[in-house]
């Protein structure tokens, strides 16, 4: 099954105010996922035109910022065109293509919307020869975009698996909790701290953002800004030792309290 496609001319795109710059295919590293963050907002071509007005009129950009947009019903809208340098991911526009969900990524996506994302991701992987990473905007900037559900789906591999009946597969949160508690159990003897790297650091950075403590990009690198965000979180909680390192108590407070 492939998603429906709507070209720029079909949704009534405005011509860019200046010519696009084109990506060097050899430099393209990945795909960045965004969302509007608007629940029950406009959909379809109306929403895409609203994005365009905001980007061109309010922000003063030359065109809509995203290369692709996915509607809540799974329809794929052509944005700035594949291969054009986008405007949605500062410092990464020359190395990525940007795909935005028209709806709120904090809410579960329909199977059709999941399929829309899978279609675009697969097409881009094919176009650039495979090997592209797929990340949320929050991995590259201080933001909560693309929302909790969509980010988790992307980090889980963006797998599209619909069981009989057409319902989205459920997440076994018991298994997730067991995994997170097992990871945190090691941190009393070996806490996460500055200069460390890895997926555990990325998880901490993502959760700090949810607690309104800014660690910078969720890049898996425990730097000074991440340490400062950990200390802020520890101070806010009141019962944690404020030292900027993540031991079991801080880990548990981030994920389970």
Coordinates of C-alpha atoms in Angstrom, one line a residue:
X1 CA 0.0 0.0 0.0
X2 CA 1.3 3.4 -1.0
X3 CA 0.2 6.8 0.4
X4 CA -1.7 9.3 -1.8
X5 CA 0.5 12.1 -3.1
X6 CA -0.4 15.8 -3.6
X7 CA 2.0 18.0 -5.6
X8 CA 2.8 21.7 -4.9
X9 CA 0.6 22.7 -7.9
X10 CA -2.3 20.6 -6.6
X11 CA -2.3 22.2 -3.2
X12 CA -1.8 25.7 -4.6
X13 CA 1.7 26.5 -3.4
X14 CA 3.1 30.0 -3.8
X15 CA 6.2 30.4 -5.9
X16 CA 9.4 30.8 -3.7
X17 CA 10.6 34.3 -3.3
X18 CA 14.0 33.2 -4.5
X19 CA 15.4 30.1 -6.1
X20 CA 16.0 27.1 -4.0
X21 CA 19.4 25.8 -3.1
X22 CA 19.8 22.1 -3.8
X23 CA 21.3 19.4 -1.6
X24 CA 24.5 17.7 -2.5
X25 CA 23.4 14.0 -2.4
X26 CA 26.8 12.9 -1.2
X27 CA 26.4 15.1 1.9
X28 CA 22.9 14.0 2.9
X29 CA 23.0 12.2 6.2
X30 CA 19.5 11.8 7.4
X31 CA 15.8 12.5 7.7
X32 CA 14.4 14.8 10.4
X33 CA 10.8 14.3 11.7
X34 CA 8.8 17.4 12.8
X35 CA 5.2 18.0 13.8
X36 CA 2.8 21.0 14.0
X37 CA 2.0 20.3 17.7
X38 CA -1.6 21.4 17.0
X39 CA -4.3 18.9 18.1
X40 CA -7.6 19.0 16.1
X41 CA -6.3 21.8 13.9
X42 CA -6.8 22.2 10.2
X43 CA -5.9 19.4 7.9
X44 CA -5.3 18.8 4.2
X45 CA -4.3 21.5 1.7
X46 CA -5.7 24.2 4.1
X47 CA -3.1 23.2 6.7
X48 CA -0.3 23.0 4.2
X49 CA -1.1 26.5 3.0
X50 CA -1.3 27.7 6.6
X51 CA 2.3 26.4 7.1
X52 CA 3.4 28.2 4.0
X53 CA 1.9 31.5 5.1
X54 CA 3.5 31.2 8.5
X55 CA 6.9 30.4 7.0
X56 CA 6.9 33.0 4.2
X57 CA 4.9 35.9 5.8
X58 CA 5.5 35.6 9.5
X59 CA 9.1 34.2 9.3
X60 CA 10.2 35.8 6.1
X61 CA 11.5 32.6 4.6
X62 CA 11.6 32.0 0.8
X63 CA 9.1 29.1 0.9
X64 CA 7.5 26.4 3.1
X65 CA 10.3 25.0 5.3
X66 CA 9.6 21.3 5.1
X67 CA 10.4 19.0 2.1
X68 CA 7.4 16.8 2.8
X69 CA 4.3 17.0 5.0
X70 CA 2.1 14.0 6.2
X71 CA -1.6 14.6 6.8
X72 CA -3.5 12.9 9.6
X73 CA -5.1 10.7 6.9
X74 CA -1.7 9.7 5.5
X75 CA -1.8 11.9 2.4
X76 CA 1.7 13.0 1.5
X77 CA 2.1 16.7 0.5
X78 CA 5.1 17.9 -1.5
X79 CA 6.6 20.8 0.4
X80 CA 9.8 22.5 -0.7
X81 CA 10.4 19.5 -2.9
X82 CA 12.7 16.6 -2.4
X83 CA 16.4 17.6 -2.9
X84 CA 15.9 21.2 -2.0
X85 CA 17.7 22.6 1.1
X86 CA 14.9 23.1 3.7
X87 CA 14.5 25.6 6.4
X88 CA 13.2 23.6 9.3
X89 CA 16.3 22.2 11.1
X90 CA 18.9 24.8 11.9
X91 CA 22.5 23.7 11.3
X92 CA 21.2 20.6 9.6
X93 CA 19.3 21.8 6.5
X94 CA 22.2 21.1 4.2
X95 CA 22.5 17.5 5.4
X96 CA 18.9 16.4 5.7
X97 CA 15.4 16.3 4.3
X98 CA 12.6 17.4 6.7
X99 CA 9.3 15.6 7.0
X100 CA 6.5 17.2 9.1
X101 CA 3.4 15.7 10.5
X102 CA 0.4 18.1 10.1
X103 CA -1.1 16.9 13.4
X104 CA 0.0 16.6 17.0
X105 CA 2.8 14.1 17.4
X106 CA 2.0 13.7 21.1
X107 CA -1.1 11.7 20.1
X108 CA -1.0 8.3 18.4
X109 CA -0.9 8.4 14.6
X110 CA -3.5 6.5 12.5
X111 CA -2.2 3.5 10.5
X112 CA -2.7 5.7 7.4
X113 CA -0.4 8.4 8.8
X114 CA 2.2 5.8 9.8
X115 CA 2.1 4.5 6.2
X116 CA 2.5 8.1 4.9
X117 CA 5.7 8.4 6.9
X118 CA 6.9 5.0 5.9
X119 CA 6.4 5.8 2.2
X120 CA 8.4 9.0 2.4
X121 CA 11.2 7.4 4.5
X122 CA 11.5 4.5 2.1
X123 CA 11.5 6.7 -0.9
X124 CA 14.3 8.9 0.6
X125 CA 16.3 5.9 1.6
X126 CA 16.1 4.6 -2.0
X127 CA 16.9 8.1 -3.4
X128 CA 20.1 8.5 -1.4
X129 CA 21.3 4.9 -1.6
X130 CA 20.2 3.8 1.9
X131 CA 21.9 4.3 5.3
X132 CA 20.2 7.5 6.2
X133 CA 19.5 8.0 9.9
X134 CA 16.0 9.0 11.0
X135 CA 15.7 11.3 14.0
X136 CA 13.3 13.6 15.7
X137 CA 13.9 17.4 15.6
X138 CA 14.5 17.2 19.4
X139 CA 17.6 15.1 18.7
X140 CA 19.2 18.1 16.9
X141 CA 17.8 21.1 18.8
X142 CA 16.3 22.3 22.1
X143 CA 12.7 21.4 21.4
X144 CA 10.0 18.8 22.2
X145 CA 9.2 18.4 18.5
X146 CA 8.0 16.0 17.1
X147 CA 6.0 15.1 20.2
X148 CA 6.1 12.1 22.5
X149 CA 4.2 9.4 20.5
X150 CA 5.7 10.2 17.1
X151 CA 9.2 10.5 18.6
X152 CA 8.9 7.1 20.3
X153 CA 7.6 5.6 17.1
X154 CA 10.5 7.0 15.1
X155 CA 13.1 5.9 17.7
X156 CA 11.5 2.4 17.6
X157 CA 12.3 2.1 14.0
X158 CA 9.0 3.5 12.5
X159 CA 7.7 0.0 12.0
X160 CA 4.3 -0.4 10.4
X161 CA 2.6 -3.5 11.6
X162 CA -1.1 -3.7 11.6
X163 CA -2.7 -6.8 13.2
X164 CA -6.0 -8.2 11.9
X165 CA -8.8 -5.6 12.5
X166 CA -6.6 -2.7 11.5
X167 CA -5.7 -1.5 14.9
X168 CA -2.3 -0.1 15.7
X169 CA 0.0 -2.4 17.6
X170 CA 0.0 -1.7 21.4
X171 CA 3.1 -1.0 23.3
X172 CA 3.9 -3.3 26.2
X173 CA 4.7 -0.6 28.8
X174 CA 5.5 -3.3 31.4
X175 CA 8.4 -4.4 29.3
X176 CA 9.5 -0.8 28.8
X177 CA 9.4 -0.1 32.5
X178 CA 11.3 -3.3 33.3
X179 CA 14.0 -2.3 30.8
X180 CA 14.3 1.3 32.2
X181 CA 14.5 0.1 35.8
X182 CA 17.2 -2.5 34.8
X183 CA 19.2 0.2 33.1
X184 CA 18.9 2.6 36.0
X185 CA 20.0 -0.1 38.5
X186 CA 23.6 0.2 37.4
X187 CA 23.9 4.0 38.0
X188 CA 24.6 4.0 41.7
X189 CA 28.0 2.4 41.1
X190 CA 28.5 3.9 37.6
X191 CA 26.4 7.1 37.3
X192 CA 26.0 8.9 34.0
X193 CA 28.1 12.1 34.0
X194 CA 29.9 14.6 31.9
X195 CA 32.0 13.4 28.9
X196 CA 30.0 10.1 28.7
X197 CA 28.1 9.2 25.5
X198 CA 25.4 6.7 24.4
X199 CA 21.8 5.9 24.2
X200 CA 21.3 6.2 28.0
X201 CA 22.5 9.8 27.8
X202 CA 20.1 10.4 24.9
X203 CA 17.2 9.0 27.0
X204 CA 18.1 11.3 29.9
X205 CA 18.3 14.3 27.6
X206 CA 14.9 13.5 26.1
X207 CA 13.3 13.2 29.6
X208 CA 15.0 16.4 30.8
X209 CA 13.2 18.2 28.0
X210 CA 9.9 16.8 29.1
X211 CA 10.6 18.2 32.6
X212 CA 11.4 21.7 31.1
X213 CA 15.1 21.4 31.8
X214 CA 17.0 22.2 28.7
X215 CA 20.0 19.9 28.0
X216 CA 20.5 21.1 24.4
X217 CA 20.1 18.7 21.6
X218 CA 19.4 15.0 22.5
X219 CA 22.6 13.9 20.8
X220 CA 23.7 11.3 23.4
X221 CA 26.7 13.5 24.5
X222 CA 26.8 14.4 28.2
X223 CA 28.2 17.9 28.0
X224 CA 28.2 21.0 30.2
X225 CA 24.6 22.0 29.1
X226 CA 23.3 18.5 29.9
X227 CA 25.0 18.6 33.3
X228 CA 23.4 22.0 34.0
X229 CA 20.0 20.6 33.1
X230 CA 20.5 17.6 35.4
X231 CA 21.4 19.9 38.3
X232 CA 18.3 22.1 37.5
X233 CA 16.1 19.0 37.6
X234 CA 17.7 17.8 40.9
X235 CA 17.2 21.2 42.5
X236 CA 13.5 21.2 41.3
X237 CA 12.8 17.9 42.9
X238 CA 14.2 18.9 46.2
X239 CA 15.2 15.4 47.5
X240 CA 18.0 14.6 45.1
X241 CA 21.7 15.3 45.5
X242 CA 22.5 18.3 43.3
X243 CA 25.7 17.3 41.5
X244 CA 24.8 17.1 37.8
X245 CA 25.4 13.3 37.6
X246 CA 22.6 10.8 37.0
X247 CA 22.6 8.0 39.7
X248 CA 19.7 5.6 40.2
X249 CA 17.7 8.0 42.3
X250 CA 17.9 10.8 39.6
X251 CA 17.2 8.2 36.8
X252 CA 14.1 6.9 38.7
X253 CA 12.8 10.5 39.3
X254 CA 13.2 11.3 35.6
X255 CA 11.3 8.3 34.4
X256 CA 8.9 7.1 37.1
X257 CA 7.9 10.1 39.3

